Amino acid sequence: MSLHTLTVAQLAAGLAAGQYSSLDLALHFLGRIERLGPELNAFVTVTADRALEDARRADETRARGEAGPLTGVPIAHKDIFCTDGILTTCSSKMLSNFVAPYDATVAERWKAAGTVLLGKTNMDEFAMGSSNETSFYGPVRNPWDTARVPGGSSGGSAAAVAACLAPAASGTDTGGSIRQPAALTNLTGLKPTYGRVSRYGMIAFASSLDQAGMLARSAEDAALLLAAMAGFDPRDSTCVDAPVTDYVAGLATPLKGLRVGVIREFFDKGLDPAVGRLVQDAIETLRASGAVVSEVSLPALPLSVPTYYVVAPAECSSNLSRFDGVRFGHRCDSPRDLRDLYERSRGEGFGEEVKRRIMTGTYVLSAGYYDAYYLKAQQVRQLIAADFARAFADVDVVVGPTSPTAAFGIGAKTSDPITMYLNDIYTIGANLAGLPAISIPCGFVQEGGKDLPVGLQLVGPHFSESRLLSASHQYQLLTDWHRRVPPGFE
Amino acid sequence: MSLTRAQVEGIAHLARLQITEAQMPVYVDSLSRIIDFVEQLSAADTGGVEPMAHPLADQVQRLRPDVVTEADRHEKYQHNAPSVAAGLYLVPKVIE
């Protein structure tokens, strides 16, 4: 078995056993990124020097007998996380010259855990997109079929891990931006409970929805990585001060007796029947292992996409007002006056989709429209959260597909924003209600002679990450979908 | 079209975004479609429903003591500024 197809847990074991050094791993992955990275366009910045420096330090830490579970494991960060002294672009022209002056808490914690930073991954501009096609640095390609998208917005992180250019990567999820790309690239992607992981230093898109998580090869890896990421941080006022459970120890919890609710509304006419069959098969696997499966109905959930496209743009228009061409970011040439400076710097610095969302948000928050759109959406959001809460009175987790289809072609959905927005129809609900949710591989559909991965989504009550991870881990002990690697990247 | 060109120009001005002549019809069309799409919320029965203020029901914004917690790092921060002199951010003349 090749080094690059190993999980984080396997690499950590190999490092602990002295089979290879952290420097060996860093060089191996940097070599793959150099060879295979350009075709996929998965990275905005490769931090080779930093990786070698981190790896040497990790090997020294291990030599002193001070290694932790992640010491010396290479990772990549989505280019939305500020990394001190390293270009942090959010895949926008606006920040194409921005060298972050500090570390995001997520970057700081993974660094403190001894991980090795390979680079910063491509993404949809400011995390606004579901296909990684809005990036200023161009689209990312899906390693399962390079004519298709990897999903978004954490598309670079997904492609990098799926193609074995990194063992794991961070991501952020505002409406599905970890889970949907995980589903489209055969990865395990976890969005924790809102407030479980600090948002400090994570460039803000929609602050009441944004949450950091990771894309990995297994639920076990996700547990290891979450343990090194979660927890209270006074620098994020919405970060929750609640104890972090032992996610790794929790993995052993059996499926027997797990109450699983199948979300009726997720098996709608928009779902590709071939995807639906694989998801049903996965649910049967859970049932055969002792899970108690029933159907649940979340009647307000079909309103989640329109609700999201009021709330998220509203928060985006506010958050992105900080980009003014004055303190950091792109500034237009020879501004005539201050208004010209603002309007041209922002007009030039933001791409089409980002401008569309800022304007949508500006409109729904403007005088005379606030009650009809924003307030109404926050009320519907409450109905959606209440639907989930009612379901969780009877079941431990609710399940369904992550995405209505497998990966689609590059350019296939760029002409109509609504078509693109509907990709996130099954993922947005968890963000609106602040719930943790995970996508895990559950099989492949064949399209155009290619095997394309499909994801099963599990959503749990607030702070039930341990339950989601153990159910996913137990499923992965019974199946081997998650071990498959795209042809050409083995 | 639920939005007129004049409305979209007004929104662009409020958002301080320059939209080129060539781009304007694209935004009039797509923003209209988005507003039409979110319009379906108006049919939802939300009578007596409290608008959500925080995704976690029992959480409130935390307060902290009013003390200085950050060191002065303006030089490092201003490395990213397009135009700086004597520790100040420079902008075009505001008052004639």
Short mmCIF file of N, CA and C in Angstrom, two decimals, chain A residues 64-127:
data_model
loop_
_atom_site.label_atom_id
_atom_site.label_comp_id
_atom_site.label_asym_id
_atom_site.label_seq_id
_atom_site.Cartn_x
_atom_site.Cartn_y
_atom_site.Cartn_z
N ARG A 64 12.07 13.71 21.15
CA ARG A 64 12.05 14.05 22.58
C ARG A 64 11.00 13.25 23.34
N GLY A 65 10.24 12.42 22.63
CA GLY A 65 9.19 11.63 23.26
C GLY A 65 7.95 12.42 23.58
N GLU A 66 7.75 13.54 22.84
CA GLU A 66 6.61 14.42 23.16
C GLU A 66 5.53 14.41 22.08
N ALA A 67 5.56 13.41 21.20
CA ALA A 67 4.62 13.40 20.08
C ALA A 67 3.19 13.11 20.53
N GLY A 68 2.25 13.83 19.93
CA GLY A 68 0.83 13.56 20.14
C GLY A 68 0.29 12.77 18.96
N PRO A 69 -1.03 12.55 18.94
CA PRO A 69 -1.61 11.71 17.87
C PRO A 69 -1.47 12.28 16.46
N LEU A 70 -1.29 13.60 16.33
CA LEU A 70 -1.21 14.18 14.98
C LEU A 70 0.19 14.71 14.65
N THR A 71 1.14 14.53 15.54
CA THR A 71 2.47 15.07 15.30
C THR A 71 3.08 14.51 14.02
N GLY A 72 3.42 15.41 13.11
CA GLY A 72 4.09 15.00 11.88
C GLY A 72 3.16 14.62 10.75
N VAL A 73 1.85 14.73 10.97
CA VAL A 73 0.88 14.38 9.91
C VAL A 73 0.66 15.60 9.00
N PRO A 74 0.87 15.42 7.70
CA PRO A 74 0.66 16.55 6.78
C PRO A 74 -0.83 16.87 6.60
N ILE A 75 -1.15 18.14 6.48
CA ILE A 75 -2.52 18.58 6.24
C ILE A 75 -2.48 19.78 5.28
N ALA A 76 -3.66 20.15 4.80
CA ALA A 76 -3.79 21.38 4.02
C ALA A 76 -4.93 22.20 4.62
N HIS A 77 -4.85 23.50 4.48
CA HIS A 77 -5.93 24.37 4.93
C HIS A 77 -6.64 25.00 3.75
N LYS A 78 -7.96 25.03 3.84
CA LYS A 78 -8.75 25.82 2.90
C LYS A 78 -8.25 27.27 2.99
N ASP A 79 -8.17 27.94 1.83
CA ASP A 79 -7.56 29.28 1.83
C ASP A 79 -8.48 30.36 2.40
N ILE A 80 -9.39 29.95 3.27
CA ILE A 80 -10.26 30.87 4.00
C ILE A 80 -9.72 31.08 5.42
N PHE A 81 -8.80 30.18 5.83
CA PHE A 81 -8.23 30.27 7.17
C PHE A 81 -6.97 31.13 7.13
N CYS A 82 -6.92 32.15 7.96
CA CYS A 82 -5.73 32.99 8.03
C CYS A 82 -4.56 32.17 8.57
N THR A 83 -3.42 32.31 7.88
CA THR A 83 -2.20 31.61 8.29
C THR A 83 -1.10 32.64 8.32
N ASP A 84 -0.57 32.88 9.50
CA ASP A 84 0.39 33.94 9.76
C ASP A 84 1.56 33.92 8.78
N GLY A 85 1.73 35.03 8.06
CA GLY A 85 2.86 35.17 7.15
C GLY A 85 2.68 34.47 5.81
N ILE A 86 1.50 33.90 5.58
CA ILE A 86 1.25 33.14 4.35
C ILE A 86 0.06 33.78 3.62
N LEU A 87 0.19 33.85 2.30
CA LEU A 87 -0.88 34.38 1.46
C LEU A 87 -2.21 33.69 1.82
N THR A 88 -3.25 34.48 2.04
CA THR A 88 -4.58 33.96 2.40
C THR A 88 -5.57 34.70 1.53
N THR A 89 -6.05 34.05 0.45
CA THR A 89 -6.74 34.78 -0.60
C THR A 89 -8.26 34.64 -0.59
N CYS A 90 -8.79 33.60 0.07
CA CYS A 90 -10.22 33.28 -0.05
C CYS A 90 -10.58 33.10 -1.53
N SER A 91 -9.60 32.78 -2.34
CA SER A 91 -9.77 32.60 -3.80
C SER A 91 -10.45 33.80 -4.45
N SER A 92 -10.10 35.00 -3.96
CA SER A 92 -10.66 36.23 -4.50
C SER A 92 -9.55 37.15 -4.99
N LYS A 93 -9.83 37.87 -6.07
CA LYS A 93 -8.91 38.92 -6.50
C LYS A 93 -8.75 39.95 -5.39
N MET A 94 -9.85 40.16 -4.64
CA MET A 94 -9.83 41.14 -3.55
C MET A 94 -8.69 40.87 -2.57
N LEU A 95 -8.42 39.61 -2.28
CA LEU A 95 -7.39 39.27 -1.29
C LEU A 95 -6.18 38.58 -1.94
N SER A 96 -6.01 38.79 -3.24
CA SER A 96 -4.94 38.08 -3.94
C SER A 96 -3.55 38.55 -3.49
N ASN A 97 -3.50 39.65 -2.72
CA ASN A 97 -2.21 40.13 -2.22
C ASN A 97 -2.17 40.13 -0.69
N PHE A 98 -3.10 39.41 -0.05
CA PHE A 98 -3.25 39.51 1.41
C PHE A 98 -2.42 38.45 2.13
N VAL A 99 -1.44 38.91 2.89
CA VAL A 99 -0.63 38.01 3.72
C VAL A 99 -1.18 38.11 5.13
N ALA A 100 -1.76 37.02 5.61
CA ALA A 100 -2.44 37.09 6.91
C ALA A 100 -1.46 37.46 8.02
N PRO A 101 -1.84 38.39 8.90
CA PRO A 101 -0.93 38.79 9.97
C PRO A 101 -1.07 37.94 11.23
N TYR A 102 -1.92 36.94 11.21
CA TYR A 102 -2.07 36.06 12.38
C TYR A 102 -2.67 34.74 11.93
N ASP A 103 -2.65 33.75 12.85
CA ASP A 103 -3.24 32.45 12.56
C ASP A 103 -4.70 32.40 13.01
N ALA A 104 -5.55 31.80 12.19
CA ALA A 104 -6.89 31.44 12.65
C ALA A 104 -6.74 30.44 13.79
N THR A 105 -7.73 30.38 14.66
CA THR A 105 -7.66 29.43 15.77
C THR A 105 -7.51 27.99 15.25
N VAL A 106 -8.22 27.67 14.19
CA VAL A 106 -8.11 26.32 13.62
C VAL A 106 -6.67 26.05 13.15
N ALA A 107 -6.06 27.03 12.50
CA ALA A 107 -4.68 26.87 12.02
C ALA A 107 -3.73 26.76 13.22
N GLU A 108 -3.97 27.59 14.22
CA GLU A 108 -3.13 27.59 15.42
C GLU A 108 -3.22 26.24 16.14
N ARG A 109 -4.44 25.70 16.25
CA ARG A 109 -4.61 24.45 17.01
C ARG A 109 -4.03 23.24 16.27
N TRP A 110 -4.25 23.19 14.95
CA TRP A 110 -3.67 22.07 14.21
C TRP A 110 -2.14 22.17 14.21
N LYS A 111 -1.64 23.41 14.18
CA LYS A 111 -0.18 23.59 14.26
C LYS A 111 0.33 23.12 15.63
N ALA A 112 -0.37 23.53 16.68
CA ALA A 112 0.04 23.13 18.03
C ALA A 112 -0.02 21.61 18.21
N ALA A 113 -0.91 20.96 17.45
CA ALA A 113 -1.01 19.49 17.52
C ALA A 113 0.13 18.82 16.75
N GLY A 114 0.94 19.62 16.07
CA GLY A 114 2.11 19.06 15.39
C GLY A 114 1.90 18.72 13.92
N THR A 115 0.79 19.16 13.34
CA THR A 115 0.58 18.86 11.92
C THR A 115 1.53 19.68 11.05
N VAL A 116 1.66 19.24 9.82
CA VAL A 116 2.59 19.83 8.86
C VAL A 116 1.77 20.47 7.74
N LEU A 117 1.96 21.77 7.53
CA LEU A 117 1.13 22.48 6.55
C LEU A 117 1.71 22.35 5.14
N LEU A 118 0.97 21.66 4.26
CA LEU A 118 1.41 21.47 2.87
C LEU A 118 1.04 22.66 1.99
N GLY A 119 -0.10 23.29 2.29
CA GLY A 119 -0.51 24.41 1.45
C GLY A 119 -1.91 24.86 1.73
N LYS A 120 -2.34 25.83 0.92
CA LYS A 120 -3.67 26.43 1.06
C LYS A 120 -4.49 26.04 -0.16
N THR A 121 -5.68 25.53 0.08
CA THR A 121 -6.45 24.96 -1.03
C THR A 121 -7.42 25.95 -1.67
N ASN A 122 -7.63 25.73 -2.94
CA ASN A 122 -8.54 26.52 -3.76
C ASN A 122 -9.97 26.33 -3.25
N MET A 123 -10.82 27.28 -3.55
CA MET A 123 -12.19 27.27 -3.04
C MET A 123 -13.05 28.18 -3.90
N ASP A 124 -14.37 28.11 -3.74
CA ASP A 124 -15.21 29.13 -4.35
C ASP A 124 -14.90 30.47 -3.68
N GLU A 125 -14.94 31.54 -4.47
CA GLU A 125 -14.58 32.86 -3.95
C GLU A 125 -15.40 33.18 -2.69
N PHE A 126 -14.72 33.48 -1.60
CA PHE A 126 -15.35 33.78 -0.31
C PHE A 126 -16.35 32.68 0.10
N ALA A 127 -16.10 31.45 -0.36
CA ALA A 127 -16.92 30.28 -0.02
C ALA A 127 -18.33 30.35 -0.60
#
